[in-house]
XYZ file of C-alpha atoms in Angstrom:
314
model
C 18.786 124.328 61.306
C 21.335 122.501 59.173
C 21.371 118.721 58.783
C 24.228 116.562 57.542
C 25.708 113.101 58.034
C 29.167 112.268 59.363
C 31.014 108.952 59.325
C 32.075 107.253 62.546
C 35.745 106.690 63.220
C 35.338 102.918 63.437
C 34.233 102.879 59.791
C 31.090 100.923 60.646
C 28.484 103.627 60.725
C 27.290 107.178 60.266
C 25.555 109.765 62.439
C 22.828 112.231 61.541
C 23.749 115.683 62.820
C 21.527 118.744 63.334
C 23.156 122.138 63.875
C 21.584 125.298 65.298
C 23.383 128.586 64.777
C 22.609 132.001 66.278
C 20.365 134.013 63.924
C 23.040 136.645 63.313
C 25.464 134.082 61.906
C 25.071 132.860 58.321
C 25.117 129.138 57.690
C 28.545 127.810 56.878
C 30.264 124.415 56.753
C 31.547 123.403 60.163
C 35.328 123.941 60.499
C 37.602 121.043 61.288
C 40.304 120.833 63.911
C 43.259 118.446 64.184
C 42.613 114.866 65.224
C 44.049 115.583 68.683
C 40.601 116.826 69.701
C 38.888 120.097 70.572
C 40.716 122.926 72.246
C 40.336 123.093 76.012
C 40.564 126.892 76.363
C 37.853 129.516 76.033
C 36.598 129.732 72.459
C 33.364 131.751 72.045
C 32.851 130.547 68.470
C 33.301 126.865 69.201
C 30.341 124.527 69.279
C 28.408 122.681 71.949
C 27.305 119.061 71.497
C 24.014 117.789 72.956
C 23.822 114.044 73.717
C 20.260 112.726 73.921
C 18.748 110.087 76.178
C 17.410 106.605 75.519
C 14.278 105.698 73.527
C 14.127 109.140 71.913
C 15.744 111.032 69.045
C 17.640 114.304 68.759
C 14.656 116.017 67.137
C 12.955 116.384 70.537
C 15.815 118.589 71.762
C 15.463 121.259 69.072
C 13.867 124.000 71.239
C 16.362 123.253 74.038
C 19.350 123.411 71.664
C 18.042 126.518 69.905
C 17.686 128.375 73.219
C 21.220 127.499 74.313
C 22.566 128.612 70.945
C 20.828 131.982 71.234
C 21.774 132.523 74.875
C 25.474 131.896 74.213
C 25.657 133.046 70.578
C 27.347 129.768 69.696
C 26.465 126.824 67.431
C 24.825 123.847 69.117
C 24.952 120.382 67.543
C 22.449 117.571 68.245
C 23.253 114.173 66.775
C 21.206 111.002 66.627
C 23.061 108.226 68.349
C 23.196 104.934 66.455
C 19.975 102.990 66.228
C 17.569 105.806 65.415
C 16.396 108.294 62.783
C 18.989 108.954 60.058
C 21.926 107.344 61.869
C 23.147 103.808 61.225
C 21.693 100.885 63.215
C 22.897 99.986 66.682
C 25.584 97.329 66.022
C 25.625 93.850 67.520
C 28.803 94.760 69.400
C 27.264 97.851 70.944
C 29.165 99.282 73.931
C 29.719 102.409 75.966
C 33.164 102.697 74.356
C 31.493 102.949 70.934
C 29.282 105.787 72.221
C 32.303 107.629 73.632
C 34.072 107.255 70.288
C 31.046 108.626 68.446
C 30.834 111.638 70.775
C 34.536 112.355 70.236
C 33.965 112.160 66.477
C 31.080 114.632 66.614
C 33.124 117.042 68.740
C 36.021 116.921 66.310
C 33.896 117.233 63.176
C 31.965 120.217 64.576
C 34.872 122.009 66.270
C 33.075 121.693 69.617
C 34.595 121.993 73.055
C 31.582 121.712 75.418
C 29.034 118.951 76.040
C 25.453 118.993 77.345
C 23.859 115.616 78.015
C 20.568 114.183 79.261
C 19.828 110.908 81.062
C 21.622 108.070 79.203
C 23.447 110.788 77.285
C 24.801 111.928 80.661
C 26.209 108.453 81.196
C 27.951 108.644 77.803
C 29.283 112.131 78.516
C 30.688 111.233 81.941
C 32.403 108.172 80.470
C 33.877 110.441 77.793
C 35.132 112.925 80.400
C 37.559 110.252 81.598
C 39.417 110.138 78.259
C 38.224 112.884 75.880
C 39.360 116.562 76.158
C 36.230 118.553 77.052
C 36.294 122.191 78.175
C 33.065 122.224 80.220
C 30.129 119.849 80.632
C 26.571 119.916 81.962
C 24.570 116.753 82.568
C 20.885 116.558 83.474
C 19.660 113.447 85.333
C 22.737 111.487 84.280
C 22.079 107.712 84.341
C 25.295 106.565 86.026
C 25.593 103.364 88.054
C 27.720 103.732 91.191
C 28.517 100.713 93.353
C 25.569 98.813 91.903
C 22.943 101.421 92.842
C 21.023 100.906 89.565
C 21.230 97.115 89.446
C 17.813 96.619 91.046
C 16.255 98.822 88.366
C 17.084 96.295 85.659
C 14.127 94.071 84.834
C 15.051 90.835 83.007
C 11.402 90.776 81.884
C 12.153 93.849 79.764
C 14.658 91.996 77.601
C 12.490 88.878 77.352
C 9.449 90.929 76.348
C 11.360 92.806 73.658
C 12.736 89.542 72.261
C 9.187 88.127 72.124
C 7.850 91.253 70.428
C 5.626 92.067 73.431
C 6.397 95.777 73.382
C 3.562 96.912 75.652
C 4.768 94.494 78.324
C 8.350 95.676 77.800
C 7.362 99.328 78.104
C 5.555 98.598 81.381
C 8.624 96.922 82.908
C 10.883 99.746 81.735
C 8.691 102.448 83.303
C 8.431 100.557 86.591
C 12.158 99.953 86.696
C 13.589 103.402 86.015
C 10.640 105.379 87.454
C 11.100 108.425 85.225
C 7.356 108.691 84.625
C 6.644 110.091 88.092
C 3.503 108.724 89.797
C 2.685 106.752 86.638
C 5.598 104.400 87.460
C 3.729 103.249 90.581
C 0.794 101.879 88.566
C 0.281 98.086 88.232
C 1.717 96.404 85.152
C -1.744 95.950 83.634
C -2.451 99.671 83.809
C 0.965 100.468 82.345
C 0.365 98.060 79.462
C -2.881 99.882 78.695
C -1.081 103.236 78.807
C 1.469 101.860 76.362
C -1.293 100.846 73.949
C -2.834 104.315 74.185
C 0.477 106.182 73.849
C 1.359 104.141 70.747
C -1.394 106.055 68.946
C 0.718 109.226 69.203
C 3.771 109.828 67.023
C 6.099 110.114 70.016
C 4.673 107.020 71.697
C 5.000 104.988 68.512
C 8.594 106.119 68.088
C 9.469 105.152 71.671
C 8.050 101.659 71.152
C 10.200 101.211 68.043
C 13.286 102.216 70.055
C 12.688 99.757 72.909
C 15.313 97.285 71.562
C 17.959 100.012 71.743
C 16.976 100.698 75.362
C 17.814 97.108 76.312
C 21.374 97.422 75.017
C 21.803 100.867 76.561
C 20.593 99.832 80.010
C 22.942 96.875 79.924
C 25.800 99.218 78.980
C 25.099 101.337 82.076
C 25.153 98.292 84.350
C 28.258 96.839 82.669
C 30.050 100.141 83.320
C 29.137 100.152 87.029
C 31.822 102.245 88.692
C 33.221 103.323 92.025
C 33.757 106.966 92.937
C 37.505 106.470 92.608
C 37.063 105.686 88.908
C 36.223 109.365 88.310
C 39.009 110.772 90.502
C 41.178 111.726 87.514
C 38.412 113.717 85.770
C 39.505 117.352 85.469
C 36.770 118.668 83.149
C 34.568 121.159 85.045
C 31.191 119.404 85.231
C 27.815 120.538 86.542
C 25.482 117.636 87.298
C 21.933 118.988 87.322
C 18.809 117.110 88.329
C 15.170 118.096 88.580
C 13.370 118.409 91.901
C 10.575 116.272 90.406
C 12.967 113.711 88.908
C 13.601 110.349 90.641
C 15.828 110.879 93.696
C 18.552 108.529 92.507
C 19.724 111.061 89.892
C 20.281 113.704 92.584
C 21.987 111.231 94.899
C 24.437 110.200 92.166
C 25.294 113.842 91.505
C 25.863 114.533 95.191
C 28.137 111.532 95.611
C 30.281 112.438 92.604
C 30.445 116.117 93.586
C 31.608 115.180 97.086
C 34.332 112.901 95.731
C 35.607 114.710 92.612
C 36.799 118.362 92.906
C 35.927 119.210 89.283
C 32.276 118.140 89.662
C 29.433 120.251 91.081
C 25.793 119.313 91.508
C 22.571 121.292 91.749
C 18.833 120.635 91.831
C 16.506 122.757 89.701
C 13.109 123.370 91.341
C 10.015 122.380 89.422
C 11.847 120.379 86.772
C 10.939 116.894 85.555
C 13.170 114.217 84.086
C 11.895 115.127 80.616
C 12.414 118.891 81.074
C 14.999 119.125 78.225
C 12.203 117.992 75.899
C 9.657 120.527 77.136
C 9.239 124.250 76.445
C 10.809 126.465 79.073
C 13.859 128.621 79.624
C 14.924 127.825 83.209
C 16.942 124.727 82.295
C 18.593 126.222 79.151
C 19.579 129.299 81.207
C 21.156 127.153 83.940
C 23.106 125.213 81.319
C 24.201 128.365 79.466
C 25.355 130.137 82.642
C 27.644 127.262 83.560
C 29.124 127.010 80.077
C 29.670 130.774 80.060
C 31.913 130.313 83.113
C 31.468 133.921 84.216
C 33.057 135.275 81.038
C 30.558 137.702 79.544
C 26.777 137.809 79.792
C 23.983 135.731 78.331
C 22.291 137.054 75.231
C 18.675 138.149 75.423
C 16.196 135.827 73.778
C 13.740 137.362 71.314
C 10.339 138.052 72.825
C 7.610 135.598 71.912
C 5.148 136.916 69.400
C 1.653 137.040 70.751
C -1.091 136.071 68.380
C -3.739 138.722 67.930
C -7.130 137.310 68.826
C -9.967 138.765 66.843
C -13.360 138.809 68.438
C -16.734 140.226 67.732
């Protein structure tokens, strides 16, 4: 994995970028393309950009990105959106337009033509598809608001709790609102607050608590960008909207509505997959993503077999 920092086009920030290359390819500086944007035709050597979700960092997508890179024999780039890890802070004037601009910058700087996005990252990617040249795109559980369908998931208590520094309370309202925690989301607020206290003892839980303020701005951005199906009518980028069979139903319903209204969009449900599947070990989701990006041109590469540890006994 290579790590570097790139400047944002607005001159107000920088983004931490992690690149995974197929093992057979030596590390090399990423090539640059003209400012007009990435090419829209087939380009086996061009990169793929992964856009992560809310309250997490790009580091959690490393196994996912590495598998896609190996399956397609192409570089895959994961960047930390503003407000986390080695990227600049989330600005006071944060907006979806800023996120779209940052994605376009990453695509240009990495010579990438395809996008893979998860959850809030799917929202960013679909907004970008309306204005940015993208060859092919896959979203997983994209957090898109259509005709106000996500409005009731916004909890004003979340913002008030974050402002007051009551992060366990904020976490509880967030989980109840977006329901991505499965059955856990049905627990009473008191039980969720206790779970937050316990999870904060883990490195991932502590990191998520620190990122709660960014989640407030990002959820507001989704609601502010509430759209109608007609707003996506001009999208011509081939897009596969995936959702997990164990993810909240509203992700699947959004995909179905957009696929029915926009000819360039397809949707599919992957059995046995959770909302956090891109963060978990497993090959089913990376294979589904890679097959769509391959577009029937060629075959997927074989992944190296896992090494089994030899157990010594008496």
